[in-house]
C-alpha cells in the first residue's frame, strides 16, 4: 500500500469514527461532545479531499467536509436543534435544524431567487452554427406559448444537451430564456448539494415551486452527470435523494393542471455515465458537436465583428479550416479570437504596459491604437493553443448519440 492510499484509509476511518461519535452525542443530547466530533469529522474529510485525485469525488468530499464543520460551529455557538417527533437524529438532519430561522419553504425559495435566477442577455444570433438544434428548441418554446392546439401536441419539457466541453450547451439554454424573456434558473449542481446538508431535495422542490410561480421558466442543470450518478460513498445517499426529487418534478405530476411552462434543460459532457432511468425523463437528447467549418466562420465573426473589430476577409477561410483541423470547440475559438485581438493590441501599442506606472487620469486619456486583425495575429494565437477534444472522444460521443440520442 502506498503512502497516499494508507493516508486515505486513516483519514476515512477517522471520519467514520467521529461521525459515529457525533451521532451518538446528538442522541444523548451531549452537544459539546457532538460539536467537537462534527469538527473533527469535517477536518478528517477535508484532509481526505486534499489527496483525492478524482475531481468529482474531490468536490463532493470538500462539500461534505464544509457541511460537517458548519454543524460543529453552530453547536459550539449554542445553536441547539429543535426537538422533533423522531426519537433520533442522523448527522444529515442536524444542520437543517440548526440553520433555519425562517419557515423552511420561504428560506429555500429565497435562496433560489437570490442565487440561482439570472438574467439572460444571450440571443440566438450570439450562437454560431447549431441551426437544427436551435430550430428544435425554438419549436418547443413556440408550442408552449400557443394556447389553441390539439391536446396531443405537447412541447418538450426535458431536453438533454450532450457533447464535448465548450460546444455551447450553456449558451443554448441562455438563448432559450433570453428569446422567450423567460425566468432563467442557471443551476450549478454545487449550489444545490452544498447549501444545506441533508436538505438538498427540499431545495430542488423549491426550485420548481419558484419556477412555476415565475413561469415561463427555463431551468438549466449544468454538469448534470454529477447528480445523476450515485457512486461515491458518503454522498451517494444524498445524491440519490436529490435525484429522486428531481425525477418526480420532471415527471410533471405537479404541473399537469397548472398551465405553467417549465422547460428543464440539462447539460453533460459524459452522457454515458447517466443512468438509463434518468434518460427516460429527457425524451429529447441532442448531440452538440464540435462546430463545422461554416459554424467556425460564424463564431469568429461573432467574437470579432460583433465586438466592434474587423479582419481581412480573405483569411476567414484559412482560420476556419485550421479550427476544424485542430478540433476546436466554440469556447476554444472564442479564446483564439481573444488571443489574436491581444496580439494586435500589443503590436499597435508596444508601450502599453508602461502606462501602469502613470496616474489613472493619464491612463483614461490614452488613445488605444487598433487595426484589422491579420493572419499573423491568428497564427500567434494558434501557437499557444491546443484543442481539448481528441478523435477518440468524438467517436465515443457519436456512438452514444447513435444509440441514445434523439435529435
Short mmCIF file of C-alpha atoms in Angstrom, two decimals:
data_model
loop_
_atom_site.label_atom_id
_atom_site.label_comp_id
_atom_site.label_asym_id
_atom_site.label_seq_id
_atom_site.Cartn_x
_atom_site.Cartn_y
_atom_site.Cartn_z
CA UNK A 1 0.00 0.00 0.00
CA UNK A 2 1.44 3.40 -0.98
CA UNK A 3 1.68 6.41 1.32
CA UNK A 4 -1.36 8.13 -0.25
CA UNK A 5 -3.50 5.00 -0.04
CA UNK A 6 -2.55 4.49 3.62
CA UNK A 7 -3.23 8.17 4.41
CA UNK A 8 -6.64 7.96 2.72
CA UNK A 9 -7.55 4.89 4.74
CA UNK A 10 -6.53 6.54 8.01
CA UNK A 11 -8.49 9.74 7.30
CA UNK A 12 -11.56 7.86 6.15
CA UNK A 13 -11.52 5.75 9.31
CA UNK A 14 -11.10 8.92 11.38
CA UNK A 15 -14.10 10.44 9.63
CA UNK A 16 -16.26 7.37 10.29
CA UNK A 17 -15.17 7.25 13.94
CA UNK A 18 -16.03 10.88 14.68
CA UNK A 19 -19.23 10.71 12.63
CA UNK A 20 -20.41 7.84 14.85
CA UNK A 21 -19.42 9.77 17.99
CA UNK A 22 -21.30 12.85 16.75
CA UNK A 23 -24.48 10.91 16.07
CA UNK A 24 -24.35 9.16 19.46
CA UNK A 25 -23.74 12.51 21.22
CA UNK A 26 -26.70 14.07 19.42
CA UNK A 27 -28.86 11.15 20.51
CA UNK A 28 -27.70 11.71 24.12
CA UNK A 29 -28.14 15.50 23.78
CA UNK A 30 -24.44 15.91 24.66
CA UNK A 31 -23.98 18.91 22.37
CA UNK A 32 -20.40 19.92 23.38
CA UNK A 33 -19.18 16.40 22.53
CA UNK A 34 -21.23 16.45 19.31
CA UNK A 35 -19.73 19.82 18.30
CA UNK A 36 -16.18 18.55 18.84
CA UNK A 37 -16.89 15.32 16.92
CA UNK A 38 -18.50 17.13 13.98
CA UNK A 39 -15.48 19.43 13.69
CA UNK A 40 -13.03 16.51 13.83
CA UNK A 41 -15.04 14.56 11.24
CA UNK A 42 -15.04 17.63 8.98
CA UNK A 43 -11.27 18.07 9.30
CA UNK A 44 -10.67 14.38 8.52
CA UNK A 45 -12.87 14.59 5.41
CA UNK A 46 -11.08 17.82 4.38
CA UNK A 47 -7.69 16.09 4.57
CA UNK A 48 -9.11 13.19 2.61
CA UNK A 49 -10.33 15.59 -0.09
CA UNK A 50 -6.83 17.12 -0.41
CA UNK A 51 -5.34 13.84 -1.65
CA UNK A 52 -8.31 12.78 -3.79
CA UNK A 53 -7.40 12.67 -7.49
CA UNK A 54 -10.89 12.11 -8.95
CA UNK A 55 -12.20 15.65 -9.42
CA UNK A 56 -15.89 14.83 -8.91
CA UNK A 57 -15.19 12.82 -5.77
CA UNK A 58 -12.87 15.55 -4.51
CA UNK A 59 -15.54 18.24 -4.94
CA UNK A 60 -18.13 16.15 -3.13
CA UNK A 61 -15.76 15.43 -0.25
CA UNK A 62 -15.00 19.14 0.08
CA UNK A 63 -18.72 19.87 0.29
CA UNK A 64 -19.15 17.15 2.90
CA UNK A 65 -16.24 18.50 4.96
CA UNK A 66 -17.63 22.04 4.90
CA UNK A 67 -21.06 20.90 5.99
CA UNK A 68 -19.72 18.92 8.96
CA UNK A 69 -17.62 21.93 10.00
CA UNK A 70 -20.70 24.19 9.78
CA UNK A 71 -22.69 21.84 12.01
CA UNK A 72 -19.89 21.77 14.61
CA UNK A 73 -19.52 25.55 14.64
CA UNK A 74 -23.28 26.02 15.05
CA UNK A 75 -23.33 23.66 18.01
CA UNK A 76 -20.25 25.36 19.53
CA UNK A 77 -22.15 28.64 19.50
CA UNK A 78 -25.02 27.03 21.36
CA UNK A 79 -27.42 26.78 18.43
CA UNK A 80 -29.20 23.63 19.51
CA UNK A 81 -31.51 21.72 17.14
CA UNK A 82 -35.21 21.86 17.84
CA UNK A 83 -36.73 18.59 19.09
CA UNK A 84 -38.71 16.69 16.51
CA UNK A 85 -41.10 13.76 16.71
CA UNK A 86 -38.29 11.47 15.60
CA UNK A 87 -36.51 9.84 18.51
CA UNK A 88 -33.07 10.04 16.93
CA UNK A 89 -31.40 12.41 14.51
CA UNK A 90 -28.83 11.48 11.91
CA UNK A 91 -25.91 13.80 11.23
CA UNK A 92 -27.51 14.59 7.86
CA UNK A 93 -30.55 16.06 9.67
CA UNK A 94 -28.77 18.19 12.26
CA UNK A 95 -27.76 21.06 10.01
CA UNK A 96 -31.28 21.66 8.77
CA UNK A 97 -32.43 22.07 12.39
CA UNK A 98 -29.66 24.47 13.35
CA UNK A 99 -29.84 26.54 10.18
CA UNK A 100 -33.49 27.53 10.00
CA UNK A 101 -34.55 30.99 11.16
CA UNK A 102 -37.48 31.41 8.78
CA UNK A 103 -40.07 28.94 7.64
CA UNK A 104 -38.43 26.19 5.63
CA UNK A 105 -40.16 26.80 2.31
CA UNK A 106 -39.67 30.57 2.43
CA UNK A 107 -35.99 30.25 3.23
CA UNK A 108 -35.30 27.79 0.42
CA UNK A 109 -37.29 29.81 -2.11
CA UNK A 110 -35.46 32.96 -1.05
CA UNK A 111 -32.14 31.19 -1.63
CA UNK A 112 -33.27 30.11 -5.11
CA UNK A 113 -34.40 33.62 -6.05
CA UNK A 114 -31.23 35.30 -4.77
CA UNK A 115 -28.63 32.84 -6.02
CA UNK A 116 -29.92 30.87 -8.99
CA UNK A 117 -32.18 33.17 -11.01
CA UNK A 118 -30.12 35.11 -13.55
CA UNK A 119 -30.91 37.48 -16.38
CA UNK A 120 -30.01 36.21 -19.83
CA UNK A 121 -28.98 38.71 -22.46
CA UNK A 122 -27.98 35.98 -24.91
CA UNK A 123 -29.81 35.90 -28.25
CA UNK A 124 -29.92 33.15 -30.88
CA UNK A 125 -27.66 35.24 -33.13
CA UNK A 126 -24.95 35.06 -30.47
CA UNK A 127 -24.55 31.35 -31.19
CA UNK A 128 -22.68 30.33 -34.32
CA UNK A 129 -23.99 27.25 -36.17
CA UNK A 130 -26.19 24.61 -34.48
CA UNK A 131 -29.13 25.62 -36.70
CA UNK A 132 -31.04 22.33 -36.38
CA UNK A 133 -30.61 22.34 -32.60
CA UNK A 134 -31.84 25.90 -32.35
CA UNK A 135 -34.83 25.01 -34.53
CA UNK A 136 -35.84 22.12 -32.23
CA UNK A 137 -35.66 24.28 -29.11
CA UNK A 138 -37.46 27.20 -30.76
CA UNK A 139 -40.29 24.91 -31.84
CA UNK A 140 -40.71 23.62 -28.31
CA UNK A 141 -40.80 27.15 -26.92
CA UNK A 142 -43.35 28.27 -29.51
CA UNK A 143 -45.60 25.27 -28.82
CA UNK A 144 -45.54 26.10 -25.12
CA UNK A 145 -46.95 29.57 -25.83
CA UNK A 146 -49.63 28.69 -28.39
CA UNK A 147 -52.90 28.32 -26.49
CA UNK A 148 -55.15 26.75 -29.12
CA UNK A 149 -53.65 23.41 -30.14
CA UNK A 150 -54.72 19.76 -30.02
CA UNK A 151 -54.07 18.14 -26.66
CA UNK A 152 -51.83 15.55 -28.29
CA UNK A 153 -49.33 18.26 -29.34
CA UNK A 154 -47.09 18.87 -26.35
CA UNK A 155 -43.83 20.84 -26.11
CA UNK A 156 -40.74 19.09 -24.80
CA UNK A 157 -40.37 19.52 -21.04
CA UNK A 158 -36.99 17.84 -20.73
CA UNK A 159 -34.07 18.36 -23.12
CA UNK A 160 -30.62 16.85 -22.51
CA UNK A 161 -27.74 18.53 -24.30
CA UNK A 162 -24.62 16.38 -24.55
CA UNK A 163 -21.29 16.70 -26.29
CA UNK A 164 -17.69 17.80 -25.81
CA UNK A 165 -16.90 20.65 -23.40
CA UNK A 166 -17.18 24.19 -24.76
CA UNK A 167 -19.59 23.48 -27.61
CA UNK A 168 -22.29 25.93 -26.50
CA UNK A 169 -24.64 23.95 -24.27
CA UNK A 170 -24.92 26.73 -21.68
CA UNK A 171 -25.32 29.35 -24.40
CA UNK A 172 -28.23 27.43 -25.90
CA UNK A 173 -30.06 27.40 -22.57
CA UNK A 174 -29.36 31.09 -22.02
CA UNK A 175 -30.55 31.98 -25.53
CA UNK A 176 -33.75 29.98 -24.96
CA UNK A 177 -34.50 32.02 -21.85
CA UNK A 178 -33.43 35.28 -23.48
CA UNK A 179 -35.58 34.81 -26.58
CA UNK A 180 -38.63 33.92 -24.53
CA UNK A 181 -37.96 36.58 -21.91
CA UNK A 182 -38.36 33.66 -19.51
CA UNK A 183 -37.05 33.33 -15.98
CA UNK A 184 -33.65 31.68 -16.28
CA UNK A 185 -32.52 29.36 -13.48
CA UNK A 186 -28.83 28.68 -14.09
CA UNK A 187 -28.24 25.82 -11.66
CA UNK A 188 -24.72 24.75 -10.79
CA UNK A 189 -25.05 21.41 -9.06
CA UNK A 190 -22.85 22.53 -6.16
CA UNK A 191 -25.38 25.24 -5.32
CA UNK A 192 -27.99 22.57 -4.71
CA UNK A 193 -25.78 19.99 -2.98
CA UNK A 194 -23.87 22.32 -0.67
CA UNK A 195 -26.39 24.85 0.64
CA UNK A 196 -27.95 22.74 3.37
CA UNK A 197 -26.54 19.35 4.18
CA UNK A 198 -29.39 16.84 4.03
CA UNK A 199 -31.86 19.41 2.70
CA UNK A 200 -30.91 19.32 -0.98
CA UNK A 201 -34.15 17.57 -2.07
CA UNK A 202 -36.15 20.41 -0.50
CA UNK A 203 -34.05 22.91 -2.44
CA UNK A 204 -34.92 21.07 -5.65
CA UNK A 205 -38.63 21.24 -4.77
CA UNK A 206 -38.24 24.95 -4.00
CA UNK A 207 -36.53 25.43 -7.37
CA UNK A 208 -39.56 24.08 -9.21
CA UNK A 209 -42.05 25.93 -6.98
CA UNK A 210 -40.36 29.21 -7.83
CA UNK A 211 -40.16 28.10 -11.47
CA UNK A 212 -43.92 27.54 -11.61
CA UNK A 213 -44.59 30.86 -9.91
CA UNK A 214 -42.35 32.73 -12.36
CA UNK A 215 -43.27 30.75 -15.50
CA UNK A 216 -42.44 30.59 -18.30
CA UNK A 217 -39.19 29.30 -16.85
CA UNK A 218 -36.03 27.66 -18.14
CA UNK A 219 -34.28 25.51 -15.54
CA UNK A 220 -30.77 24.70 -16.71
CA UNK A 221 -28.88 21.95 -14.85
CA UNK A 222 -25.20 22.18 -15.68
CA UNK A 223 -22.86 19.19 -15.20
CA UNK A 224 -25.95 17.06 -14.79
CA UNK A 225 -23.99 13.81 -14.55
CA UNK A 226 -22.70 14.81 -11.09
CA UNK A 227 -26.17 14.30 -9.59
CA UNK A 228 -27.32 11.60 -11.99
CA UNK A 229 -24.60 9.38 -10.52
CA UNK A 230 -24.57 7.71 -7.11
CA UNK A 231 -21.20 6.02 -6.90
CA UNK A 232 -19.21 7.81 -4.27
CA UNK A 233 -19.67 6.52 -0.74
CA UNK A 234 -20.68 9.11 1.82
CA UNK A 235 -22.52 11.49 -0.50
CA UNK A 236 -24.20 8.76 -2.53
CA UNK A 237 -27.40 8.69 -0.48
CA UNK A 238 -27.66 12.49 -0.60
CA UNK A 239 -27.31 12.44 -4.38
CA UNK A 240 -29.91 9.71 -4.68
CA UNK A 241 -32.44 11.74 -2.68
CA UNK A 242 -31.78 14.82 -4.81
CA UNK A 243 -32.18 12.79 -7.98
CA UNK A 244 -35.38 11.15 -6.79
CA UNK A 245 -36.95 14.56 -6.11
CA UNK A 246 -35.75 15.90 -9.43
CA UNK A 247 -37.19 12.94 -11.34
CA UNK A 248 -40.51 13.47 -9.62
CA UNK A 249 -40.51 17.09 -10.78
CA UNK A 250 -39.53 16.06 -14.30
CA UNK A 251 -42.42 13.62 -14.41
CA UNK A 252 -44.58 16.74 -14.37
CA UNK A 253 -47.09 15.50 -11.83
CA UNK A 254 -47.25 18.93 -10.21
CA UNK A 255 -47.65 20.79 -13.49
CA UNK A 256 -50.47 18.88 -15.19
CA UNK A 257 -53.18 21.31 -14.17
CA UNK A 258 -51.12 24.43 -13.54
CA UNK A 259 -50.78 25.67 -17.11
CA UNK A 260 -47.23 26.75 -16.24
CA UNK A 261 -44.49 26.02 -18.74
CA UNK A 262 -41.17 24.91 -17.31
CA UNK A 263 -38.51 23.63 -19.67
CA UNK A 264 -35.76 21.68 -17.92
CA UNK A 265 -32.54 21.65 -19.88
CA UNK A 266 -29.62 19.58 -18.64
CA UNK A 267 -26.08 19.51 -19.97
CA UNK A 268 -23.38 16.87 -19.68
CA UNK A 269 -20.01 16.09 -21.18
CA UNK A 270 -20.31 12.42 -20.16
CA UNK A 271 -23.77 11.18 -21.18
CA UNK A 272 -22.74 7.51 -20.96
CA UNK A 273 -22.44 7.91 -17.17
CA UNK A 274 -26.10 8.84 -16.72
CA UNK A 275 -28.49 6.17 -15.51
CA UNK A 276 -30.96 4.92 -18.12
CA UNK A 277 -33.93 5.67 -15.84
CA UNK A 278 -32.83 9.30 -15.74
CA UNK A 279 -32.51 9.45 -19.52
CA UNK A 280 -36.16 8.45 -19.88
CA UNK A 281 -37.16 11.78 -18.26
CA UNK A 282 -35.34 13.58 -21.09
CA UNK A 283 -37.16 12.44 -24.22
CA UNK A 284 -35.19 14.90 -26.34
CA UNK A 285 -31.47 14.14 -26.19
CA UNK A 286 -29.48 16.37 -28.52
CA UNK A 287 -25.86 15.95 -29.53
CA UNK A 288 -23.98 19.28 -29.55
CA UNK A 289 -20.96 18.53 -31.74
CA UNK A 290 -17.83 20.50 -32.48
CA UNK A 291 -18.52 23.29 -34.99
CA UNK A 292 -18.05 22.54 -38.66
CA UNK A 293 -16.24 24.97 -40.94
CA UNK A 294 -19.27 27.20 -41.56
CA UNK A 295 -20.05 27.34 -37.84
CA UNK A 296 -16.40 28.19 -37.13
CA UNK A 297 -16.66 31.15 -39.50
CA UNK A 298 -19.81 32.36 -37.75
CA UNK A 299 -18.20 32.07 -34.31
CA UNK A 300 -15.14 34.02 -35.47
CA UNK A 301 -17.38 36.80 -36.79
CA UNK A 302 -19.40 36.88 -33.56
CA UNK A 303 -16.25 37.24 -31.46
CA UNK A 304 -14.60 39.88 -33.62
CA UNK A 305 -17.05 41.80 -35.79
CA UNK A 306 -19.89 41.87 -33.23
CA UNK A 307 -17.33 43.08 -30.70
CA UNK A 308 -16.51 46.11 -32.83
CA UNK A 309 -13.33 44.99 -34.60
CA UNK A 310 -12.58 43.67 -38.08
CA UNK A 311 -10.29 41.34 -40.00
CA UNK A 312 -9.21 40.76 -43.57
CA UNK A 313 -12.00 38.65 -45.12
CA UNK A 314 -9.58 36.56 -47.17
CA UNK A 315 -8.13 35.00 -44.01
CA UNK A 316 -11.50 33.74 -42.72
CA UNK A 317 -11.42 30.50 -44.73
CA UNK A 318 -7.87 29.78 -43.63
CA UNK A 319 -8.56 30.36 -39.93
CA UNK A 320 -11.81 28.33 -40.02
CA UNK A 321 -10.02 25.43 -41.75
CA UNK A 322 -7.37 25.36 -39.05
CA UNK A 323 -10.02 25.48 -36.29
CA UNK A 324 -11.74 22.38 -37.67
CA UNK A 325 -8.38 20.66 -38.21
CA UNK A 326 -7.42 21.27 -34.55
CA UNK A 327 -10.85 20.09 -33.32
CA UNK A 328 -11.62 23.41 -31.64
CA UNK A 329 -14.88 23.81 -29.75
CA UNK A 330 -16.77 27.10 -29.78
CA UNK A 331 -15.16 28.13 -26.49
CA UNK A 332 -11.71 27.42 -27.98
CA UNK A 333 -12.49 29.63 -30.97
CA UNK A 334 -13.62 32.45 -28.68
CA UNK A 335 -10.29 32.16 -26.83
CA UNK A 336 -8.42 32.04 -30.13
CA UNK A 337 -10.06 35.29 -31.23
CA UNK A 338 -9.36 36.95 -27.89
CA UNK A 339 -5.68 35.97 -28.07
CA UNK A 340 -5.48 37.28 -31.64
CA UNK A 341 -7.01 40.58 -30.54
CA UNK A 342 -4.44 40.87 -27.75
CA UNK A 343 -1.64 40.20 -30.23
CA UNK A 344 -2.95 43.04 -32.38
CA UNK A 345 -3.24 45.39 -29.39
CA UNK A 346 0.31 44.68 -28.24
CA UNK A 347 1.75 45.16 -31.72
CA UNK A 348 -0.01 48.52 -32.13
CA UNK A 349 0.65 49.69 -28.56
CA UNK A 350 4.14 48.39 -27.65
CA UNK A 351 4.44 50.67 -24.61
CA UNK A 352 1.03 49.73 -23.20
CA UNK A 353 2.34 48.06 -20.05
CA UNK A 354 4.35 51.18 -19.12
CA UNK A 355 1.07 53.06 -18.63
CA UNK A 356 0.60 51.13 -15.41
CA UNK A 357 3.15 53.48 -13.80
CA UNK A 358 1.13 56.55 -14.71
CA UNK A 359 -1.79 58.19 -12.85
CA UNK A 360 -5.28 56.82 -13.51
CA UNK A 361 -6.37 60.03 -15.31
CA UNK A 362 -3.48 59.70 -17.77
CA UNK A 363 -4.38 56.07 -18.47
CA UNK A 364 -8.01 57.04 -19.12
CA UNK A 365 -6.94 59.63 -21.73
CA UNK A 366 -4.70 57.24 -23.64
CA UNK A 367 -5.98 56.59 -27.18
CA UNK A 368 -5.67 52.89 -27.87
CA UNK A 369 -4.49 52.14 -31.40
CA UNK A 370 -6.24 49.31 -33.26
CA UNK A 371 -6.33 47.82 -36.74
CA UNK A 372 -7.86 44.91 -38.61
CA UNK A 373 -6.71 41.51 -37.47
CA UNK A 374 -4.28 39.74 -39.79
CA UNK A 375 -3.30 36.12 -40.31
CA UNK A 376 -0.18 36.81 -38.20
CA UNK A 377 -2.38 37.67 -35.22
CA UNK A 378 -4.24 34.39 -35.57
CA UNK A 379 -1.07 32.37 -36.20
CA UNK A 380 0.38 33.70 -32.95
CA UNK A 381 -2.80 32.64 -31.18
CA UNK A 382 -2.80 29.16 -32.74
CA UNK A 383 0.76 28.60 -31.50
CA UNK A 384 -0.33 29.00 -27.88
CA UNK A 385 -3.45 26.79 -28.09
CA UNK A 386 -4.37 23.14 -28.28
CA UNK A 387 -7.86 21.71 -28.52
CA UNK A 388 -9.08 19.65 -25.56
CA UNK A 389 -11.00 17.12 -27.69
CA UNK A 390 -9.41 14.10 -29.35
CA UNK A 391 -10.59 11.98 -32.27
CA UNK A 392 -11.37 9.05 -29.98
CA UNK A 393 -13.55 11.33 -27.83
CA UNK A 394 -15.63 12.25 -30.87
CA UNK A 395 -16.04 8.59 -31.77
CA UNK A 396 -17.42 7.90 -28.30
CA UNK A 397 -19.88 10.81 -28.50
CA UNK A 398 -21.07 9.77 -31.95
CA UNK A 399 -21.52 6.18 -30.87
CA UNK A 400 -23.63 7.24 -27.87
CA UNK A 401 -25.63 9.69 -30.00
CA UNK A 402 -26.44 6.92 -32.47
CA UNK A 403 -27.60 4.62 -29.68
CA UNK A 404 -29.41 7.03 -27.32
CA UNK A 405 -29.69 10.42 -28.99
CA UNK A 406 -32.95 11.78 -30.36
CA UNK A 407 -32.06 14.86 -32.30
#
